[in-house]
PDB file of C-alpha atoms in Angstrom:
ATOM      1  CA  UNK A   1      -4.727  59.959 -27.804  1.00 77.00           C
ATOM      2  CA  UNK A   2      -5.020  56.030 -27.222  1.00 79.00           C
ATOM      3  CA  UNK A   3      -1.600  54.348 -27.016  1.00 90.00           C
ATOM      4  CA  UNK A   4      -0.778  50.431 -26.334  1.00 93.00           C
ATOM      5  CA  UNK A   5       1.682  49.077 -24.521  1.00 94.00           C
ATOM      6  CA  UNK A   6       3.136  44.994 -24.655  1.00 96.00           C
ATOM      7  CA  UNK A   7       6.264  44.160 -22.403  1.00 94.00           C
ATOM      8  CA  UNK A   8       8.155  42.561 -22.654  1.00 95.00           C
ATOM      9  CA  UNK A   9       9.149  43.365 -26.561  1.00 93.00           C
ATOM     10  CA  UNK A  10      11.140  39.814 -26.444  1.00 95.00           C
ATOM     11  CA  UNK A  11      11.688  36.757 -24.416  1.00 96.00           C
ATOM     12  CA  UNK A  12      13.231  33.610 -24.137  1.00 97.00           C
ATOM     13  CA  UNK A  13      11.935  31.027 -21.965  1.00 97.00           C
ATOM     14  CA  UNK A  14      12.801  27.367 -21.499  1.00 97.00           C
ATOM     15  CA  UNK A  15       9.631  24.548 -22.156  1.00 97.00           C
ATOM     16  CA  UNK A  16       8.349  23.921 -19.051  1.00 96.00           C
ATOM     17  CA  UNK A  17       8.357  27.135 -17.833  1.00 97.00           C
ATOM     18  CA  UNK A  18       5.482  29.819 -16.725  1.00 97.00           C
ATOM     19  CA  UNK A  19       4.815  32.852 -19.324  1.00 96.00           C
ATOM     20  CA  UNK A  20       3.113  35.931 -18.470  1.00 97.00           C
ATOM     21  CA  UNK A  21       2.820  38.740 -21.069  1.00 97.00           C
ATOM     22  CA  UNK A  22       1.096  41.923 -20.133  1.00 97.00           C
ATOM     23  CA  UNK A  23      -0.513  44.658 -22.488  1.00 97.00           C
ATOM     24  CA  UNK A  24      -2.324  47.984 -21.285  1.00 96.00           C
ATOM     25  CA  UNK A  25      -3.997  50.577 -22.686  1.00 95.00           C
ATOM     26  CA  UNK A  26      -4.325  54.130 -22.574  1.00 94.00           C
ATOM     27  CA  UNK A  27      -6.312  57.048 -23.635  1.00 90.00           C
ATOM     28  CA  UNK A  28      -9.270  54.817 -23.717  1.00 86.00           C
ATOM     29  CA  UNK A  29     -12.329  53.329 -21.369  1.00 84.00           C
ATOM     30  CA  UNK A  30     -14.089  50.020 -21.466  1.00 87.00           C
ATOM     31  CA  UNK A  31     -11.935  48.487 -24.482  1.00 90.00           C
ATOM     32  CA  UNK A  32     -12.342  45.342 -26.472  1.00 91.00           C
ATOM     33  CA  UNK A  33      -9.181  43.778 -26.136  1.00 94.00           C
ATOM     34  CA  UNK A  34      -7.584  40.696 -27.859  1.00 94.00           C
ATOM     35  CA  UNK A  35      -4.621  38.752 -28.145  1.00 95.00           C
ATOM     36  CA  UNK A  36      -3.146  37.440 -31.261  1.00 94.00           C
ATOM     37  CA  UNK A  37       0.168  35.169 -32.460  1.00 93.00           C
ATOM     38  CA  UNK A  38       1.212  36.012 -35.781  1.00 89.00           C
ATOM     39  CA  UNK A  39       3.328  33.269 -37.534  1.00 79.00           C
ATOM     40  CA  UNK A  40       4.906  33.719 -40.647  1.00 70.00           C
ATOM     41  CA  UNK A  41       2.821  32.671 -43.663  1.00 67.00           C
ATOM     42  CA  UNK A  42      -0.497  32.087 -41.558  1.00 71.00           C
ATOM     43  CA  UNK A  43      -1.072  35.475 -40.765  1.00 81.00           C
ATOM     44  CA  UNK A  44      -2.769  36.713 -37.141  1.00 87.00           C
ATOM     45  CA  UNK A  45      -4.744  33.915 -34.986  1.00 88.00           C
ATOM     46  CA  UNK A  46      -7.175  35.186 -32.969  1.00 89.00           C
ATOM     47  CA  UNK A  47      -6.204  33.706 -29.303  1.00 93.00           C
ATOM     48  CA  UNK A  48      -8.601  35.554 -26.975  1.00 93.00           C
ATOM     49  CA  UNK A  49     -10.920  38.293 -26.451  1.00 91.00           C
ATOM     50  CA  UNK A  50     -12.521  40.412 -24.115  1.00 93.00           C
ATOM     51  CA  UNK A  51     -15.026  42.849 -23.820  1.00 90.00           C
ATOM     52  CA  UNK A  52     -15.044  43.970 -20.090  1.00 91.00           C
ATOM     53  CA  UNK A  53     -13.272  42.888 -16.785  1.00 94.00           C
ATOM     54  CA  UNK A  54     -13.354  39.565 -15.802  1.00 92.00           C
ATOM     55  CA  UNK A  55     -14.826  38.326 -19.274  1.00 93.00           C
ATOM     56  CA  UNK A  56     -12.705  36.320 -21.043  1.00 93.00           C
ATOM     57  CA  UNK A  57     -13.739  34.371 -24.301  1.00 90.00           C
ATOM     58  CA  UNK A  58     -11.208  32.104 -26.247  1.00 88.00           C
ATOM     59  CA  UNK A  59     -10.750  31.049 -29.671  1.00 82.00           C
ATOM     60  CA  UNK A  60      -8.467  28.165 -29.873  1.00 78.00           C
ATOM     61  CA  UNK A  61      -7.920  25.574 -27.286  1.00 65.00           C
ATOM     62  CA  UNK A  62      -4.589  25.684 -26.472  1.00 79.00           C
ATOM     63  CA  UNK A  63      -1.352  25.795 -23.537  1.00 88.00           C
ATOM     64  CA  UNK A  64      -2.357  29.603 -23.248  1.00 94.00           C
ATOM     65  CA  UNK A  65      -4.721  31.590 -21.286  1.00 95.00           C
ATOM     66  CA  UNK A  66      -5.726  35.311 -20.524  1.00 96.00           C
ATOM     67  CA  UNK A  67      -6.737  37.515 -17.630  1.00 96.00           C
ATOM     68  CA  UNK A  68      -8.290  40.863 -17.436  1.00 97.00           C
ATOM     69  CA  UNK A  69      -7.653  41.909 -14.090  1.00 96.00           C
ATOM     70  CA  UNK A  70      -8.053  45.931 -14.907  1.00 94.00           C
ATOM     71  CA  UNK A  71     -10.272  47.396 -17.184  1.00 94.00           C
ATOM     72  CA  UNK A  72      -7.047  48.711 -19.566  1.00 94.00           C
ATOM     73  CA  UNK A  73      -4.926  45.448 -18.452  1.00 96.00           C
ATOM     74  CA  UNK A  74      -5.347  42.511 -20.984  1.00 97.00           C
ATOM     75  CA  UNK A  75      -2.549  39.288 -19.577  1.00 97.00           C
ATOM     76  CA  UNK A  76      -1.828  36.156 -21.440  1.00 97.00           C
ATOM     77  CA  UNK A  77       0.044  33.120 -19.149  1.00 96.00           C
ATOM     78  CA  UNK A  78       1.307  30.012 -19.385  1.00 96.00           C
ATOM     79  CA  UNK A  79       1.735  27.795 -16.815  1.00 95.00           C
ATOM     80  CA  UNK A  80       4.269  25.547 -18.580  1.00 95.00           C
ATOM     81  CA  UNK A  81       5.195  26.573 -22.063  1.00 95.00           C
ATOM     82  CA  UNK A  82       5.652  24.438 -24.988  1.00 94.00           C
ATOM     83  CA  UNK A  83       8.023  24.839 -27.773  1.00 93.00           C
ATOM     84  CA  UNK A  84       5.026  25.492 -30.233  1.00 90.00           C
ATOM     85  CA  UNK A  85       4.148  28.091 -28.359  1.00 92.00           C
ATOM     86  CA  UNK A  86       7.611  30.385 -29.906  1.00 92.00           C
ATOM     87  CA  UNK A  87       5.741  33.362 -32.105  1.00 92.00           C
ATOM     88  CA  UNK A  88       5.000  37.049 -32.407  1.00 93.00           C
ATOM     89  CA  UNK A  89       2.024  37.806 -29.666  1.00 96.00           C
ATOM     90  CA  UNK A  90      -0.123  41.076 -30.519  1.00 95.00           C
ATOM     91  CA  UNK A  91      -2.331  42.942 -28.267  1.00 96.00           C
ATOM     92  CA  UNK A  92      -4.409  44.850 -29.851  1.00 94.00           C
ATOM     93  CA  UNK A  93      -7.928  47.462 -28.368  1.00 92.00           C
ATOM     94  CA  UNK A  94     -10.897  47.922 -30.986  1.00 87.00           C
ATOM     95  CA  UNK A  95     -13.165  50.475 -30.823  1.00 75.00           C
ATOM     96  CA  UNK A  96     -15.730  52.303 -32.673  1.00 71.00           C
ATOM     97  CA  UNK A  97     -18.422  51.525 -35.212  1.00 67.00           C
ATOM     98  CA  UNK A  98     -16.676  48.139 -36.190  1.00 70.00           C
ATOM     99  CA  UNK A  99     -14.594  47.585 -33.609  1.00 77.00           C
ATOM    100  CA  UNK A 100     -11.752  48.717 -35.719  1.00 84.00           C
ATOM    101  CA  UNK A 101      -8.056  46.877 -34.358  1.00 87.00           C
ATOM    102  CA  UNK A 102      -5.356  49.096 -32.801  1.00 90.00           C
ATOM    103  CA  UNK A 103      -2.571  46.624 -32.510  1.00 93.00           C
ATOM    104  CA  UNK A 104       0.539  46.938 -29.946  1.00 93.00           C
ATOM    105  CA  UNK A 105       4.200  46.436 -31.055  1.00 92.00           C
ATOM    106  CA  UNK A 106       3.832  42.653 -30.394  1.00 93.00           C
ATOM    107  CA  UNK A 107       6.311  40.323 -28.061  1.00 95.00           C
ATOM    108  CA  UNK A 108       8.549  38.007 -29.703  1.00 94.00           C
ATOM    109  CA  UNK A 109       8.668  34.771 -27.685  1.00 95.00           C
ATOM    110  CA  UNK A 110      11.061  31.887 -28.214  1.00 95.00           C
ATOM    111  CA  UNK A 111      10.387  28.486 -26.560  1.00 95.00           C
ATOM    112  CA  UNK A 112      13.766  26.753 -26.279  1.00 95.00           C
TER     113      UNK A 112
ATOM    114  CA  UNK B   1     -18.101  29.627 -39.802  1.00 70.00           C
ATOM    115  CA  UNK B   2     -16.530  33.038 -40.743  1.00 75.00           C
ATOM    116  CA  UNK B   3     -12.889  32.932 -42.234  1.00 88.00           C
ATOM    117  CA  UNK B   4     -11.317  35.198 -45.038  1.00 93.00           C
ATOM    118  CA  UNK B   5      -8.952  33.697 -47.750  1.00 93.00           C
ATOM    119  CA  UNK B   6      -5.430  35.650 -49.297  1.00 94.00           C
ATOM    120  CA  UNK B   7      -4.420  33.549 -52.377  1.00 86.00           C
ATOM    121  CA  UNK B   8      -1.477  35.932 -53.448  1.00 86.00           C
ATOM    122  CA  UNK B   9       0.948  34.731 -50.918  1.00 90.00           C
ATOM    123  CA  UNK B  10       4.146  36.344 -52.388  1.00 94.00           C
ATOM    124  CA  UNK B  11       3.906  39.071 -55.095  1.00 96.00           C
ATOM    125  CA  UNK B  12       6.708  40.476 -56.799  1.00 97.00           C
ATOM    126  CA  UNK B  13       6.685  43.628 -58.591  1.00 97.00           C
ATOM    127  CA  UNK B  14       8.413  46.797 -60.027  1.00 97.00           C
ATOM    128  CA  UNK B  15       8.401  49.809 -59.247  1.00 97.00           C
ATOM    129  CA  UNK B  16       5.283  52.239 -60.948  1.00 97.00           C
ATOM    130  CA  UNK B  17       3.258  48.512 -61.807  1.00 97.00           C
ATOM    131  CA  UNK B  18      -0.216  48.423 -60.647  1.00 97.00           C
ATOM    132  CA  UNK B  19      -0.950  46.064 -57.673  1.00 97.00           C
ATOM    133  CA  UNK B  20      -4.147  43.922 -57.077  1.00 97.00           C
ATOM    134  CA  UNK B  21      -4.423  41.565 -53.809  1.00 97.00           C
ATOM    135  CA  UNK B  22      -7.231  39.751 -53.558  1.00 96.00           C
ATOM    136  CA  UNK B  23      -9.297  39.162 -50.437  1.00 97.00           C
ATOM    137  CA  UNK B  24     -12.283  36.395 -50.435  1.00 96.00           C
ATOM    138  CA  UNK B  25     -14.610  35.988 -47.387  1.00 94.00           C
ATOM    139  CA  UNK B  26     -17.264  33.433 -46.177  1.00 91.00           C
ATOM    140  CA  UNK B  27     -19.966  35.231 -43.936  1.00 86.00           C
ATOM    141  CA  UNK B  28     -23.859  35.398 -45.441  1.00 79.00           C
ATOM    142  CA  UNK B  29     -24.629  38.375 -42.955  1.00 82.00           C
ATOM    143  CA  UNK B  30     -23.037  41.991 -42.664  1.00 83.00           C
ATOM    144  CA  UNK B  31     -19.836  42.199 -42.408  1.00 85.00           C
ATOM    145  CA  UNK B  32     -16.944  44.807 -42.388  1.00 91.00           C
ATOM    146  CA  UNK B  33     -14.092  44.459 -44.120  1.00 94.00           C
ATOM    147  CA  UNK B  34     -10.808  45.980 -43.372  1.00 95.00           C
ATOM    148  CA  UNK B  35      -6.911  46.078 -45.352  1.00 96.00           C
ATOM    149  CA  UNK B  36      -3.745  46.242 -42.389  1.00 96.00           C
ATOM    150  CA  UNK B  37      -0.400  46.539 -43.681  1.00 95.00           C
ATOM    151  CA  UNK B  38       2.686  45.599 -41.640  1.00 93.00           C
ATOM    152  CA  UNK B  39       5.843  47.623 -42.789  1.00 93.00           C
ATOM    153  CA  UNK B  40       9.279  46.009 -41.800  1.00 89.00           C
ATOM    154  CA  UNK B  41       9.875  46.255 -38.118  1.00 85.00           C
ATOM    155  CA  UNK B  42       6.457  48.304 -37.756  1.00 88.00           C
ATOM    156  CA  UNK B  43       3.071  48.164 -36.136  1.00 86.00           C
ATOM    157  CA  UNK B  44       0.780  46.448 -37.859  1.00 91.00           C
ATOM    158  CA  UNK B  45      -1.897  49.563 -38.801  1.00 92.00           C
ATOM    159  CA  UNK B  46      -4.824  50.125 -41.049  1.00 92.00           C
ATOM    160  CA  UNK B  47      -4.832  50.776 -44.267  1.00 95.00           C
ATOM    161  CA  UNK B  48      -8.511  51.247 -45.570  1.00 95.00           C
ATOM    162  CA  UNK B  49     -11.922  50.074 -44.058  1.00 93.00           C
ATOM    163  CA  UNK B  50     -15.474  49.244 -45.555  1.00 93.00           C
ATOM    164  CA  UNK B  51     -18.955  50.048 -43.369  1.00 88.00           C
ATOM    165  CA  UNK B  52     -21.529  50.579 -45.688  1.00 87.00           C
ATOM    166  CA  UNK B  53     -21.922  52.769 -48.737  1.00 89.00           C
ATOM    167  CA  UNK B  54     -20.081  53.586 -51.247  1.00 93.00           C
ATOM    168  CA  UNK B  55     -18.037  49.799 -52.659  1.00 94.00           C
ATOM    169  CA  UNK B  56     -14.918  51.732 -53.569  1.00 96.00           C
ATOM    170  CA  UNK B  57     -13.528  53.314 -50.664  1.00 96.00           C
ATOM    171  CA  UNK B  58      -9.572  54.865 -50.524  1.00 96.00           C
ATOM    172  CA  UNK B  59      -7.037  54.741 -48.112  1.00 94.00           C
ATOM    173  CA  UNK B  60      -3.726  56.123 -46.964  1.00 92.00           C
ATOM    174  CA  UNK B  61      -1.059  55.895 -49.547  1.00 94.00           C
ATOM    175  CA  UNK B  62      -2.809  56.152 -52.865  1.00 95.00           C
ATOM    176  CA  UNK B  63      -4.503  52.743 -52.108  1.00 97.00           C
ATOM    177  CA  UNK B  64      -8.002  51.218 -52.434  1.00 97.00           C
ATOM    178  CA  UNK B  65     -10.029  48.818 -52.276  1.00 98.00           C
ATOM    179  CA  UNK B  66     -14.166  47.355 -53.762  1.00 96.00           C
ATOM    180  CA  UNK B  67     -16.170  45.886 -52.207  1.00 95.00           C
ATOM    181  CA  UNK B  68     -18.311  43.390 -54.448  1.00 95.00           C
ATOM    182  CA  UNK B  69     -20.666  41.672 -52.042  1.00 91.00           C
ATOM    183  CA  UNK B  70     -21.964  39.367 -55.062  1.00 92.00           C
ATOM    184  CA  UNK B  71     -18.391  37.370 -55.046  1.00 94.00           C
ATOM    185  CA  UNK B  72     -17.754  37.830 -51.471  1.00 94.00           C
ATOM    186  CA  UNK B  73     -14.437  40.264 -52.340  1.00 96.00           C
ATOM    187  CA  UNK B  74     -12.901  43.307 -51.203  1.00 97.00           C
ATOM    188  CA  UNK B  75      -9.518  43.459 -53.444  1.00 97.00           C
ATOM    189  CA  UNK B  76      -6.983  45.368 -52.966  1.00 98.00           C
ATOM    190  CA  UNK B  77      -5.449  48.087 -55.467  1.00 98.00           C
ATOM    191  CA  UNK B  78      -2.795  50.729 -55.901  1.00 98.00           C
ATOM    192  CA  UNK B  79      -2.554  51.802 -60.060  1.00 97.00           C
ATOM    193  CA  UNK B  80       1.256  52.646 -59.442  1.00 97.00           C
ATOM    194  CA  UNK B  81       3.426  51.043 -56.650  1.00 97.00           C
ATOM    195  CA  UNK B  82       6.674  51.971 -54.487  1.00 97.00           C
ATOM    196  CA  UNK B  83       9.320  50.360 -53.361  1.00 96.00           C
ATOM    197  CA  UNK B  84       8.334  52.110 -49.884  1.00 96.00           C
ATOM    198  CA  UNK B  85       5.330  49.467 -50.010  1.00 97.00           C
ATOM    199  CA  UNK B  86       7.026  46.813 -49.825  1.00 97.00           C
ATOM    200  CA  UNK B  87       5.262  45.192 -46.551  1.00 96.00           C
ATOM    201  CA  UNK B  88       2.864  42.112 -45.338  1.00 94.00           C
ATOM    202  CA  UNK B  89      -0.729  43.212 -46.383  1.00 96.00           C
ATOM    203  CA  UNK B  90      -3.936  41.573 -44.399  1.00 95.00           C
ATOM    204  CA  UNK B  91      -7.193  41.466 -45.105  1.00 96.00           C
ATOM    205  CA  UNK B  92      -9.992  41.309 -42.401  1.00 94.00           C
ATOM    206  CA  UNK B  93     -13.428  41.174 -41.565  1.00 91.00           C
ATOM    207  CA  UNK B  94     -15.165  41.521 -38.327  1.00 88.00           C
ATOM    208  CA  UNK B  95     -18.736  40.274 -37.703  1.00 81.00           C
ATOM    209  CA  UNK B  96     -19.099  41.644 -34.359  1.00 75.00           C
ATOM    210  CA  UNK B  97     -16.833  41.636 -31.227  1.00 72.00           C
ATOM    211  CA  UNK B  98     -14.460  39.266 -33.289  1.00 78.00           C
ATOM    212  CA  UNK B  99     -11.880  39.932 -36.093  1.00 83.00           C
ATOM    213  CA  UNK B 100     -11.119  37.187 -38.637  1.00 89.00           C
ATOM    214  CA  UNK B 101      -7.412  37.976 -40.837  1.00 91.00           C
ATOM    215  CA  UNK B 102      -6.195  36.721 -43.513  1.00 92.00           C
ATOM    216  CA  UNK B 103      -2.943  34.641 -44.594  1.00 90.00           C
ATOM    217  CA  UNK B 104      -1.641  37.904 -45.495  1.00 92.00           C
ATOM    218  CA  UNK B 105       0.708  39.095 -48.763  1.00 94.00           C
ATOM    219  CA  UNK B 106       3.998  39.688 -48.916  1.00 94.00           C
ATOM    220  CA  UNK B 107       4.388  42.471 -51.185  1.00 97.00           C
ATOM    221  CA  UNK B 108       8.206  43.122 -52.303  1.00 97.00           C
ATOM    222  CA  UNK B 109       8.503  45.875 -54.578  1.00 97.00           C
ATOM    223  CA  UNK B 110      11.794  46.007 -57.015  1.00 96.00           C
ATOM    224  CA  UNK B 111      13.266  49.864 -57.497  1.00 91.00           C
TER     225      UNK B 111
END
């Protein structure tokens, strides 16, 4: 069966600083993968995509941005992190007819 | 542009009442819809999903949701709810390679 995997589950980094979050799949070949930040009372925001390696698209211009390295390896980096950038990340795979979202346990990042 | 619109933001209720969330979308092509819940300290996971067919398809839990393409809904229901649903409920479509979610609800149910 397909399983996802974010790490690290939380983190606390300083503004200024670098960010790198990693998520990989298993169980599962040529994924759609995406990255998401969930904040409380505006629900998931779609941050990037990407539907093989090397091919990154992204939704909202922001401090962030993503890598796909390996083909089950989605990463989302900072190079100096903002405090607005604190929130719940979500990796998530889709697959099938309508690319239906399996989502990872998140990473909760604080920005201090 | 596609986007999909939760007006219940918080929604109180006790125990055995019926539950509707609504779900609004703006996309004039096909779309499919989907319902995630988020239990406390959980994975967000799916809950029900629309393709084509029949309007009124059922999920996991006793819950379900329509499909009325003429007001650009897919509301969710449950006829009797538990305080084991309390959760965040989001509604989403996806036109393509791209998801669109919702706000989301906060559903607290009272035992």
């Amino acid at each position: 069966s397909q399983t996802i995997h974010q790490w690290p589950a939380t983190l606390v980094q300083p503004v200024g600083s670098p960010l790198s979050l990693e998520c990989t799949v298993e169980g599962t070949s040529n994924p759609n993968l995406y990255w998401y930040r969930q904040a409380a009372g505006r629900g998931l925001q779609l941050l990037f995509y990407s539907v093989g390696i090397g091919q990154i698209s992204s939704e909202v211009p922001q401090n962030l941005s993503a890598s796909r390295p390996q083909d089950r390896q989605f990463i989302l980096s900072s190079k100096k992190l903002l405090l607005s950038d604190s929130g719940f990340y979500l990796c998530a795979w889709g697959s099938g007819r309508a690319n239906e979202q399996f989502f990872g346990p998140g990473t909760r990042l604080t920005v201090l | 542009a596609q986007s999909v619109s939760q007006h219940n933001h918080h929604v109180i209720l006790s125990e055995a009442a019926s539950l509707e969330l609504g779900c609004n979308y703006s996309y004039g092509g096909t779309v499919n819809l989907f319902w995630y819940v988020q239990y406390p300290g959980q994975h967000l996971q799916l809950l029900l999903k629309y393709f084509s067919g029949d309007p009124l398809v059922k999920g996991i839990k006793g819950f379900e949701a329509e499909f009325i393409k003429s007001k650009f809904s897919f509301n969710l229901r449950k006829p009797s709810v538990q305080w084991s649903d309390t959760a965040e409920y989001f509604c989403a479509l996806t036109t393509g390679n791209q998801f669109y979610f919702g706000t989301g609800t906060s559903l607290t149910v009272i035992p």
